[in-house]
Amino acid sequence: MAARDDAPPVLDARGFPRWRVFPPLALGVIMATLDISVVNIALPTLARAFRVPLTTIEWVVLAYVVTITGLLLTLGRVADVVGRRRVYGLGLLVFTIASALCAAAPGAHALIAARALQGLGAAMMTANSAAILISSFPEGDRGKALGAFGAMVGVGLALGPPIGGLLVQLSWRWIFIINLPLGVLALFQLRSRVPADAPLPGHARWDWNLPSAALWCATLILVMLGLSRGPASSWRSPAVWLLFMTATATLVAFFVVERRSASPLLPLDTLRGALGRAVLITLVGQALSITIGFHMPLYLEEVLGFDAARSGRWLAVVPLVALLVAPLAGRWADRWGNARLVSLGIAITAAGFAVLSRLSVAPAPALVLGGMALAGLGLGLFSVPNASAVMSAVPTDRLGLAAGLQATMRNLGIAGGAAAAAAIVASRYQAHGGGLMRSTGHGGFSTLAFAQASQDLYLSMAALAVLAFLISQRPTRGRDRSWVRSRQG
């Protein structure tokens, strides 16, 4: 029987040139990460354009990353049943359409809603990209493929600040319009380069564990709401405490449901030992990285008076240094082991944040650039060895689970780091006499109070990095058995 003309090409994965699948996956991850770093640069402009405070405009970032984090594991389970290319392609389509809605948003709340939809599309892509890549390569080449894929994350983060700075000079809407041609190109390449999904088995079970997914999403949203409402309404406000208490209740309920589930969304037994430590360090590392990306544009533009383009060029220091160091870190980890590089990278990151804690209202280019370069060096040194540690901590048949946990913790770190940074700055701004932080672009904004709050923020993050260093120093008892199984398999 002849195939329909409009049917997607069915490509045989066996003998299929495996690197052909890389471009559409790379474009997807670049789009998803670019939309984090490029929006950070636009936050001061968006706050001024919509005349809203920091604790409102932060949700342009939070709506995106909270949606990704909340749905990542569930959508990975959906793709197991529906098909990975189908879900990835739908994610690309949703992301591209949502980008157009973001560009057309008439106000802050409409933009936040469109960003949540964009996060849904990004979650569909993120949940499946690594699994599609891994399934296309033999075991001996997976590390090289994952390394190249991880480099694309660095490319997206590195390109975001300078591109965002240039586009914001035209209009903030262009930071979303740029996704439209990229999305169309990625969809075209996905159709021609990635093998079609295998036919669904008739006995496939649609067990998505929706109660766990709902409780997990509710917990994330409630915590982020509490962190954003606290500085504006007072941390002693009954409404704020109610948010945190409800979040605690939903988190407890999540763990109860997970323990009773035959197919838990987040297998808690996997979070013990080396894997748990590695994904926890992933979370902390992303929280540290987003702190600079989220806060530094505000400091450079509102305190030092930079325009968005100059701010973007300066902010590119962190991802560029990290991107340059990451390939070397992979080679050094092969020679000296993952643990040493992870600890060294975190220690250097802590030093970078200690330098940034000396920020003031007076321009100090050497201090700002030096602190960001140190932080980028540290983040680049530990990111690749830590990702390798995550994958080495599980047997071969659980690589997909490890990749999902890594992505979940990475996005949870971004969401938590952005919310915590905004909460610390807003609270310390009040403590230093600046009052309630309104829109930064209008009268009554105190640059001195903001600079002092910035010092407190980076000092807090330096302490967090020291804590992560101590966690990385915990000895592993014997050789990890799951690592041995993966090597023997």
Short mmCIF file of C-alpha atoms in Angstrom, two decimals:
data_model
loop_
_atom_site.label_atom_id
_atom_site.label_comp_id
_atom_site.label_asym_id
_atom_site.label_seq_id
_atom_site.Cartn_x
_atom_site.Cartn_y
_atom_site.Cartn_z
CA MET A 1 0.00 0.00 0.00
CA ALA A 2 1.45 3.38 -0.96
CA ALA A 3 2.35 5.78 1.81
CA ARG A 4 0.40 8.97 2.16
CA ASP A 5 2.17 11.99 0.67
CA ASP A 6 1.76 14.00 3.85
CA ALA A 7 2.98 11.23 6.18
CA PRO A 8 6.22 11.98 8.03
CA PRO A 9 9.25 10.10 6.72
CA VAL A 10 9.94 6.93 8.68
CA LEU A 11 13.69 6.77 9.20
CA ASP A 12 15.38 3.54 10.24
CA ALA A 13 17.45 4.24 13.36
CA ARG A 14 19.71 1.28 12.60
CA GLY A 15 22.52 2.49 10.40
CA PHE A 16 21.04 5.98 10.54
CA PRO A 17 23.86 8.58 10.63
CA ARG A 18 23.56 9.28 14.33
CA TRP A 19 24.90 12.84 14.31
CA ARG A 20 22.08 13.79 11.93
CA VAL A 21 19.71 13.89 14.91
CA PHE A 22 21.84 16.49 16.65
CA PRO A 23 20.87 19.79 14.87
CA PRO A 24 17.14 19.86 15.74
CA LEU A 25 17.89 18.82 19.33
CA ALA A 26 20.66 21.43 19.59
CA LEU A 27 18.37 24.15 18.21
CA GLY A 28 15.72 23.22 20.76
CA VAL A 29 18.05 23.39 23.74
CA ILE A 30 19.60 26.65 22.49
CA MET A 31 16.11 28.19 22.20
CA ALA A 32 15.10 26.98 25.67
CA THR A 33 18.27 28.23 27.41
CA LEU A 34 18.49 31.40 25.32
CA ASP A 35 15.05 32.34 26.58
CA ILE A 36 16.31 32.26 30.17
CA SER A 37 19.44 34.37 29.73
CA VAL A 38 18.00 36.76 27.13
CA VAL A 39 14.98 37.60 29.29
CA ASN A 40 17.20 38.34 32.31
CA ILE A 41 18.75 41.22 30.40
CA ALA A 42 15.30 42.59 29.58
CA LEU A 43 13.96 42.56 33.17
CA PRO A 44 14.86 46.20 33.98
CA THR A 45 13.34 47.32 30.66
CA LEU A 46 10.18 45.26 31.27
CA ALA A 47 9.81 46.65 34.81
CA ARG A 48 10.00 50.20 33.45
CA ALA A 49 7.74 49.50 30.45
CA PHE A 50 4.96 47.93 32.53
CA ARG A 51 5.58 50.04 35.67
CA VAL A 52 5.64 47.00 37.97
CA PRO A 53 7.98 46.11 40.88
CA LEU A 54 10.76 43.54 40.90
CA THR A 55 8.60 41.00 42.77
CA THR A 56 6.09 41.09 39.89
CA ILE A 57 8.45 41.17 36.92
CA GLU A 58 10.44 38.24 38.34
CA TRP A 59 7.47 36.06 37.34
CA VAL A 60 8.40 36.56 33.69
CA VAL A 61 11.33 34.27 34.59
CA LEU A 62 9.59 32.17 37.25
CA ALA A 63 6.48 31.32 35.19
CA TYR A 64 8.78 29.82 32.57
CA VAL A 65 11.12 27.79 34.79
CA VAL A 66 8.46 26.71 37.32
CA THR A 67 6.35 25.28 34.49
CA ILE A 68 9.35 23.40 33.11
CA THR A 69 10.35 22.07 36.53
CA GLY A 70 6.84 21.03 37.50
CA LEU A 71 6.07 19.14 34.29
CA LEU A 72 9.46 17.73 33.31
CA LEU A 73 9.19 14.29 34.90
CA THR A 74 5.52 13.89 33.96
CA LEU A 75 6.13 14.73 30.31
CA GLY A 76 9.01 12.26 30.19
CA ARG A 77 6.53 9.60 31.29
CA VAL A 78 4.01 10.77 28.67
CA ALA A 79 6.66 10.49 25.96
CA ASP A 80 7.41 6.89 26.98
CA VAL A 81 3.85 6.04 25.91
CA VAL A 82 3.07 8.55 23.15
CA GLY A 83 6.50 8.66 21.51
CA ARG A 84 9.50 10.92 22.08
CA ARG A 85 9.64 12.57 18.65
CA ARG A 86 5.91 13.30 18.79
CA VAL A 87 6.16 15.01 22.17
CA TYR A 88 9.36 16.85 21.23
CA GLY A 89 7.79 18.11 18.00
CA LEU A 90 4.64 19.25 19.79
CA GLY A 91 6.85 21.04 22.31
CA LEU A 92 8.66 22.89 19.54
CA LEU A 93 5.32 23.95 18.05
CA VAL A 94 3.91 25.13 21.41
CA PHE A 95 7.14 26.98 22.22
CA THR A 96 7.15 28.79 18.88
CA ILE A 97 3.47 29.81 19.12
CA ALA A 98 3.97 30.96 22.72
CA SER A 99 6.95 33.07 21.64
CA ALA A 100 4.66 34.94 19.24
CA LEU A 101 2.15 35.48 22.09
CA CYS A 102 4.95 36.80 24.32
CA ALA A 103 5.99 39.27 21.64
CA ALA A 104 2.39 40.51 21.31
CA ALA A 105 1.69 40.72 25.08
CA PRO A 106 -0.05 44.02 25.99
CA GLY A 107 0.89 43.92 29.67
CA ALA A 108 2.90 42.18 32.39
CA HIS A 109 0.25 39.63 33.32
CA ALA A 110 -0.40 38.63 29.71
CA LEU A 111 3.36 38.22 29.23
CA ILE A 112 3.61 36.03 32.35
CA ALA A 113 0.77 33.81 31.10
CA ALA A 114 2.41 33.45 27.67
CA ARG A 115 5.71 32.61 29.37
CA ALA A 116 3.99 29.78 31.26
CA LEU A 117 2.75 28.39 27.94
CA GLN A 118 6.26 28.78 26.56
CA GLY A 119 7.53 26.83 29.57
CA LEU A 120 5.12 24.00 28.69
CA GLY A 121 6.68 23.76 25.23
CA ALA A 122 10.21 23.92 26.68
CA ALA A 123 9.34 21.14 29.15
CA MET A 124 8.17 18.89 26.30
CA MET A 125 11.51 19.44 24.56
CA THR A 126 13.73 19.22 27.63
CA ALA A 127 12.08 16.02 28.87
CA ASN A 128 12.91 14.19 25.64
CA SER A 129 15.95 15.73 23.97
CA ALA A 130 18.60 13.85 25.98
CA ALA A 131 16.68 10.56 25.70
CA ILE A 132 16.35 10.92 21.89
CA LEU A 133 20.07 11.68 21.70
CA ILE A 134 21.11 8.77 23.95
CA SER A 135 18.93 6.29 22.03
CA SER A 136 20.61 7.32 18.78
CA PHE A 137 24.17 6.52 19.92
CA PRO A 138 25.90 3.32 21.04
CA GLU A 139 27.01 3.22 24.66
CA GLY A 140 30.63 4.01 23.85
CA ASP A 141 29.72 7.29 22.10
CA ARG A 142 27.07 8.57 24.50
CA GLY A 143 29.49 10.58 26.62
CA LYS A 144 30.76 12.47 23.56
CA ALA A 145 27.19 13.13 22.41
CA LEU A 146 26.07 14.33 25.84
CA GLY A 147 29.17 16.54 26.07
CA ALA A 148 28.34 18.20 22.75
CA PHE A 149 24.73 18.56 23.83
CA GLY A 150 25.81 20.15 27.14
CA ALA A 151 27.96 22.59 25.18
CA MET A 152 24.80 23.78 23.42
CA VAL A 153 23.39 24.76 26.82
CA GLY A 154 26.48 26.90 27.30
CA VAL A 155 26.07 28.42 23.83
CA GLY A 156 22.47 29.41 24.61
CA LEU A 157 23.45 30.96 27.93
CA ALA A 158 26.47 32.73 26.41
CA LEU A 159 24.60 34.19 23.44
CA GLY A 160 21.65 35.39 25.53
CA PRO A 161 23.15 38.47 27.24
CA PRO A 162 24.78 40.13 24.19
CA ILE A 163 21.91 39.27 21.84
CA GLY A 164 19.35 40.34 24.42
CA GLY A 165 21.16 43.60 25.03
CA LEU A 166 21.14 44.43 21.33
CA LEU A 167 17.52 43.41 20.74
CA VAL A 168 16.19 45.30 23.76
CA GLN A 169 17.66 48.47 22.23
CA LEU A 170 15.15 48.00 19.39
CA SER A 171 12.25 46.68 21.48
CA TRP A 172 11.89 44.05 24.20
CA ARG A 173 9.44 42.25 21.89
CA TRP A 174 12.32 41.23 19.62
CA ILE A 175 13.76 38.88 22.26
CA PHE A 176 10.73 36.65 21.61
CA ILE A 177 10.35 37.28 17.87
CA ILE A 178 13.84 35.81 17.34
CA ASN A 179 12.47 32.40 18.34
CA LEU A 180 10.04 32.24 15.41
CA PRO A 181 12.49 31.46 12.56
CA LEU A 182 14.52 29.19 14.87
CA GLY A 183 11.41 27.23 15.79
CA VAL A 184 10.33 26.78 12.17
CA LEU A 185 13.85 25.61 11.22
CA ALA A 186 13.96 23.15 14.13
CA LEU A 187 10.56 21.68 13.19
CA PHE A 188 11.69 21.19 9.59
CA GLN A 189 14.90 19.48 10.68
CA LEU A 190 13.10 17.29 13.22
CA ARG A 191 10.90 15.91 10.44
CA SER A 192 13.81 15.05 8.15
CA ARG A 193 16.58 14.12 10.60
CA VAL A 194 15.07 12.29 13.59
CA PRO A 195 13.72 8.73 13.11
CA ALA A 196 9.97 8.38 13.57
CA ASP A 197 8.67 6.83 16.78
CA ALA A 198 8.05 3.10 16.80
CA PRO A 199 4.38 2.02 16.68
CA LEU A 200 2.77 2.09 20.11
CA PRO A 201 2.31 -1.33 21.70
CA GLY A 202 -1.29 -2.30 22.28
CA HIS A 203 -0.66 -2.97 25.99
CA ALA A 204 0.96 0.43 26.69
CA ARG A 205 -0.16 1.76 30.07
CA TRP A 206 -0.92 5.44 30.48
CA ASP A 207 0.27 5.58 34.09
CA TRP A 208 1.38 9.18 34.48
CA ASN A 209 0.92 9.45 38.27
CA LEU A 210 -1.13 12.63 37.95
CA PRO A 211 -1.69 13.10 41.72
CA SER A 212 2.07 13.31 42.28
CA ALA A 213 2.46 15.69 39.32
CA ALA A 214 -0.30 17.98 40.63
CA LEU A 215 1.13 18.05 44.17
CA TRP A 216 4.66 18.71 42.86
CA CYS A 217 3.50 21.64 40.69
CA ALA A 218 1.37 23.05 43.52
CA THR A 219 4.33 22.94 45.94
CA LEU A 220 6.60 24.79 43.52
CA ILE A 221 4.04 27.50 42.78
CA LEU A 222 3.19 28.05 46.45
CA VAL A 223 6.85 28.35 47.48
CA MET A 224 7.61 30.81 44.66
CA LEU A 225 4.52 32.86 45.53
CA GLY A 226 5.62 32.98 49.17
CA LEU A 227 9.10 34.13 48.23
CA SER A 228 7.77 36.88 45.96
CA ARG A 229 5.00 38.05 48.34
CA GLY A 230 7.20 38.08 51.45
CA PRO A 231 9.18 41.28 50.70
CA ALA A 232 6.07 43.14 49.50
CA SER A 233 3.62 42.07 52.22
CA SER A 234 6.05 41.49 55.13
CA TRP A 235 7.44 38.10 56.05
CA ARG A 236 5.21 38.14 59.14
CA SER A 237 2.05 38.48 57.08
CA PRO A 238 -0.51 35.69 57.72
CA ALA A 239 -1.05 35.39 53.96
CA VAL A 240 2.66 34.70 53.37
CA TRP A 241 2.82 32.16 56.20
CA LEU A 242 -0.29 30.48 54.82
CA LEU A 243 1.43 30.05 51.47
CA PHE A 244 4.47 28.38 53.04
CA MET A 245 2.36 26.19 55.35
CA THR A 246 0.22 25.04 52.43
CA ALA A 247 3.37 24.35 50.42
CA THR A 248 4.70 22.22 53.28
CA ALA A 249 1.42 20.28 53.38
CA THR A 250 1.43 19.64 49.62
CA LEU A 251 5.09 18.55 49.76
CA VAL A 252 4.34 16.05 52.54
CA ALA A 253 1.36 14.79 50.56
CA PHE A 254 3.61 14.44 47.50
CA PHE A 255 6.05 12.20 49.40
CA VAL A 256 3.18 10.12 50.83
CA VAL A 257 1.68 9.57 47.37
CA GLU A 258 5.12 8.78 45.92
CA ARG A 259 5.86 6.12 48.55
CA ARG A 260 2.54 4.39 47.85
CA SER A 261 2.85 4.59 44.06
CA ALA A 262 3.88 1.56 42.03
CA SER A 263 5.53 3.90 39.48
CA PRO A 264 6.67 7.00 41.39
CA LEU A 265 7.29 10.23 39.54
CA LEU A 266 10.54 10.81 41.47
CA PRO A 267 12.05 7.50 42.67
CA LEU A 268 13.35 8.54 46.07
CA ASP A 269 15.64 5.51 46.41
CA THR A 270 17.79 6.90 43.58
CA LEU A 271 18.55 10.08 45.55
CA ARG A 272 20.80 8.33 48.04
CA GLY A 273 24.57 8.25 47.79
CA ALA A 274 26.56 9.60 44.85
CA LEU A 275 23.58 10.38 42.60
CA GLY A 276 21.75 12.35 45.28
CA ARG A 277 24.84 14.35 46.09
CA ALA A 278 25.54 15.10 42.41
CA VAL A 279 22.01 16.30 41.60
CA LEU A 280 21.94 18.40 44.80
CA ILE A 281 25.14 20.13 43.67
CA THR A 282 23.51 20.62 40.26
CA LEU A 283 20.63 22.45 41.96
CA VAL A 284 22.99 24.70 43.96
CA GLY A 285 25.15 25.42 40.91
CA GLN A 286 22.17 26.59 38.85
CA ALA A 287 20.90 28.71 41.74
CA LEU A 288 24.30 30.42 41.91
CA SER A 289 24.42 30.94 38.14
CA ILE A 290 20.91 32.42 37.85
CA THR A 291 21.63 34.77 40.76
CA ILE A 292 24.15 36.62 38.62
CA GLY A 293 21.99 36.43 35.50
CA PHE A 294 18.91 37.67 37.34
CA HIS A 295 20.44 40.36 39.56
CA MET A 296 23.45 41.76 37.70
CA PRO A 297 21.47 43.46 34.88
CA LEU A 298 19.51 45.37 37.53
CA TYR A 299 22.70 46.47 39.28
CA LEU A 300 24.49 47.47 36.07
CA GLU A 301 21.54 49.40 34.63
CA GLU A 302 19.91 50.91 37.73
CA VAL A 303 22.98 51.60 39.88
CA LEU A 304 25.80 52.12 37.36
CA GLY A 305 23.57 53.54 34.59
CA PHE A 306 24.50 51.09 31.82
CA ASP A 307 22.24 50.67 28.80
CA ALA A 308 20.94 47.18 27.97
CA ALA A 309 23.52 46.53 25.23
CA ARG A 310 26.49 47.32 27.47
CA SER A 311 24.95 45.35 30.31
CA GLY A 312 24.56 42.36 27.99
CA ARG A 313 28.20 42.48 26.92
CA TRP A 314 29.40 42.55 30.52
CA LEU A 315 27.06 39.79 31.63
CA ALA A 316 28.34 37.50 28.84
CA VAL A 317 31.59 37.11 30.80
CA VAL A 318 30.17 34.38 33.05
CA PRO A 319 28.82 31.96 30.38
CA LEU A 320 31.71 32.66 27.99
CA VAL A 321 34.36 31.77 30.58
CA ALA A 322 32.34 28.72 31.61
CA LEU A 323 31.97 27.65 27.96
CA LEU A 324 35.73 27.96 27.34
CA VAL A 325 36.64 26.02 30.48
CA ALA A 326 34.04 23.24 30.18
CA PRO A 327 35.84 21.15 27.49
CA LEU A 328 39.09 21.31 29.47
CA ALA A 329 37.24 20.32 32.64
CA GLY A 330 36.00 17.17 30.90
CA ARG A 331 39.55 16.14 29.99
CA TRP A 332 40.91 16.96 33.44
CA ALA A 333 38.10 14.97 35.06
CA ASP A 334 39.10 11.92 33.00
CA ARG A 335 42.65 12.31 34.31
CA TRP A 336 42.10 13.34 37.94
CA GLY A 337 38.54 12.21 38.64
CA ASN A 338 35.20 14.03 38.84
CA ALA A 339 35.25 14.69 42.60
CA ARG A 340 38.38 16.85 42.61
CA LEU A 341 37.19 19.06 39.74
CA VAL A 342 33.72 19.47 41.29
CA SER A 343 35.19 20.59 44.63
CA LEU A 344 37.72 22.91 42.99
CA GLY A 345 35.06 24.49 40.79
CA ILE A 346 32.73 25.15 43.69
CA ALA A 347 35.57 26.68 45.74
CA ILE A 348 36.44 29.08 42.91
CA THR A 349 32.75 29.95 42.49
CA ALA A 350 32.56 30.82 46.20
CA ALA A 351 35.58 33.09 45.77
CA GLY A 352 33.90 34.84 42.84
CA PHE A 353 30.77 35.56 44.88
CA ALA A 354 32.91 36.81 47.77
CA VAL A 355 34.48 39.32 45.35
CA LEU A 356 31.03 40.40 44.08
CA SER A 357 29.91 41.00 47.68
CA ARG A 358 32.12 44.14 47.56
CA LEU A 359 29.86 45.90 45.02
CA SER A 360 29.03 49.54 45.72
CA VAL A 361 27.47 52.58 44.04
CA ALA A 362 30.91 53.56 42.73
CA PRO A 363 31.89 51.97 39.39
CA ALA A 364 34.53 49.24 39.84
CA PRO A 365 34.99 47.44 36.51
CA ALA A 366 37.87 45.24 37.71
CA LEU A 367 35.84 44.06 40.72
CA VAL A 368 32.66 43.35 38.74
CA LEU A 369 34.33 41.67 35.76
CA GLY A 370 36.86 39.86 37.96
CA GLY A 371 34.14 38.49 40.24
CA MET A 372 32.01 37.35 37.30
CA ALA A 373 35.04 35.77 35.58
CA LEU A 374 35.91 33.84 38.75
CA ALA A 375 32.31 32.67 39.08
CA GLY A 376 32.26 31.60 35.42
CA LEU A 377 35.55 29.77 35.83
CA GLY A 378 34.24 27.89 38.85
CA LEU A 379 30.89 27.04 37.22
CA GLY A 380 32.64 25.82 34.07
CA LEU A 381 35.04 23.66 36.07
CA PHE A 382 32.43 21.79 38.06
CA SER A 383 29.48 21.56 35.63
CA VAL A 384 30.84 18.93 33.24
CA PRO A 385 32.46 16.68 35.91
CA ASN A 386 29.28 16.91 37.97
CA ALA A 387 27.13 15.92 34.99
CA SER A 388 29.51 13.01 34.39
CA ALA A 389 29.16 12.03 38.05
CA VAL A 390 25.36 11.97 37.66
CA MET A 391 25.53 9.65 34.64
CA SER A 392 28.20 7.45 36.24
CA ALA A 393 26.10 6.91 39.36
CA VAL A 394 23.46 4.80 37.59
CA PRO A 395 23.48 1.64 35.47
CA THR A 396 23.07 1.94 31.72
CA ASP A 397 19.36 1.13 31.77
CA ARG A 398 18.68 4.10 34.08
CA LEU A 399 20.48 6.78 32.07
CA GLY A 400 17.13 8.30 31.10
CA LEU A 401 16.15 8.59 34.75
CA ALA A 402 19.47 10.23 35.61
CA ALA A 403 19.10 12.70 32.72
CA GLY A 404 15.57 13.55 33.89
CA LEU A 405 16.69 14.10 37.47
CA GLN A 406 19.58 16.27 36.27
CA ALA A 407 17.27 18.42 34.15
CA THR A 408 14.70 18.68 36.96
CA MET A 409 17.27 19.80 39.51
CA ARG A 410 18.80 22.21 37.02
CA ASN A 411 15.47 23.95 36.43
CA LEU A 412 14.55 23.78 40.11
CA GLY A 413 17.81 25.57 40.86
CA ILE A 414 17.00 28.24 38.30
CA ALA A 415 13.49 28.79 39.69
CA GLY A 416 14.54 28.71 43.33
CA GLY A 417 17.64 30.83 42.72
CA ALA A 418 15.72 33.56 40.89
CA ALA A 419 12.96 33.68 43.52
CA ALA A 420 15.45 33.65 46.41
CA ALA A 421 17.59 36.37 44.82
CA ALA A 422 14.56 38.63 44.32
CA ALA A 423 13.38 37.99 47.89
CA ILE A 424 16.80 38.70 49.43
CA VAL A 425 17.34 41.89 47.43
CA ALA A 426 13.84 43.23 48.12
CA SER A 427 14.05 42.42 51.83
CA ARG A 428 17.55 43.81 52.32
CA TYR A 429 16.64 46.89 50.27
CA GLN A 430 13.97 47.63 52.85
CA ALA A 431 16.37 46.88 55.72
CA HIS A 432 18.89 49.39 54.34
CA GLY A 433 16.28 52.17 54.31
CA GLY A 434 15.13 51.95 50.69
CA GLY A 435 11.52 51.17 51.61
CA LEU A 436 9.27 48.95 49.54
CA MET A 437 10.95 48.28 46.21
CA ARG A 438 8.70 49.56 43.45
CA SER A 439 9.50 49.79 39.76
CA THR A 440 13.22 50.58 39.52
CA GLY A 441 12.88 53.09 36.74
CA HIS A 442 10.87 55.70 38.62
CA GLY A 443 11.31 58.18 41.45
CA GLY A 444 12.15 57.09 44.98
CA PHE A 445 14.57 54.35 43.99
CA SER A 446 17.67 54.34 46.23
CA THR A 447 20.83 53.23 44.45
CA LEU A 448 22.71 53.11 47.77
CA ALA A 449 20.18 50.77 49.39
CA PHE A 450 20.15 48.59 46.26
CA ALA A 451 23.97 48.36 46.21
CA GLN A 452 23.99 47.39 49.90
CA ALA A 453 21.28 44.80 49.27
CA SER A 454 23.42 43.46 46.40
CA GLN A 455 26.34 42.99 48.79
CA ASP A 456 24.11 40.97 51.13
CA LEU A 457 22.84 38.86 48.22
CA TYR A 458 26.29 37.86 46.99
CA LEU A 459 27.55 37.22 50.51
CA SER A 460 24.60 34.85 51.03
CA MET A 461 25.37 33.07 47.76
CA ALA A 462 29.05 32.75 48.72
CA ALA A 463 27.91 31.01 51.92
CA LEU A 464 25.69 28.69 49.84
CA ALA A 465 28.67 27.84 47.63
CA VAL A 466 30.74 27.02 50.72
CA LEU A 467 27.95 24.68 51.87
CA ALA A 468 27.98 22.98 48.45
CA PHE A 469 31.76 22.60 48.75
CA LEU A 470 31.33 20.84 52.10
CA ILE A 471 28.71 18.53 50.57
CA SER A 472 31.12 17.67 47.74
CA GLN A 473 33.75 16.70 50.31
CA ARG A 474 31.64 13.94 51.85
CA PRO A 475 33.44 10.67 51.15
CA THR A 476 31.77 7.95 49.12
CA ARG A 477 31.83 4.65 50.96
CA GLY A 478 33.49 2.23 48.63
CA ARG A 479 32.84 2.14 44.94
CA ASP A 480 29.32 3.00 43.92
CA ARG A 481 27.59 -0.26 43.00
CA SER A 482 25.37 1.25 40.35
CA TRP A 483 28.49 2.72 38.71
CA VAL A 484 30.04 -0.73 38.68
CA ARG A 485 26.91 -2.22 37.14
CA SER A 486 26.88 0.41 34.39
CA ARG A 487 30.51 -0.33 33.56
CA GLN A 488 29.99 -4.07 33.56
CA GLY A 489 26.83 -3.74 31.44
#
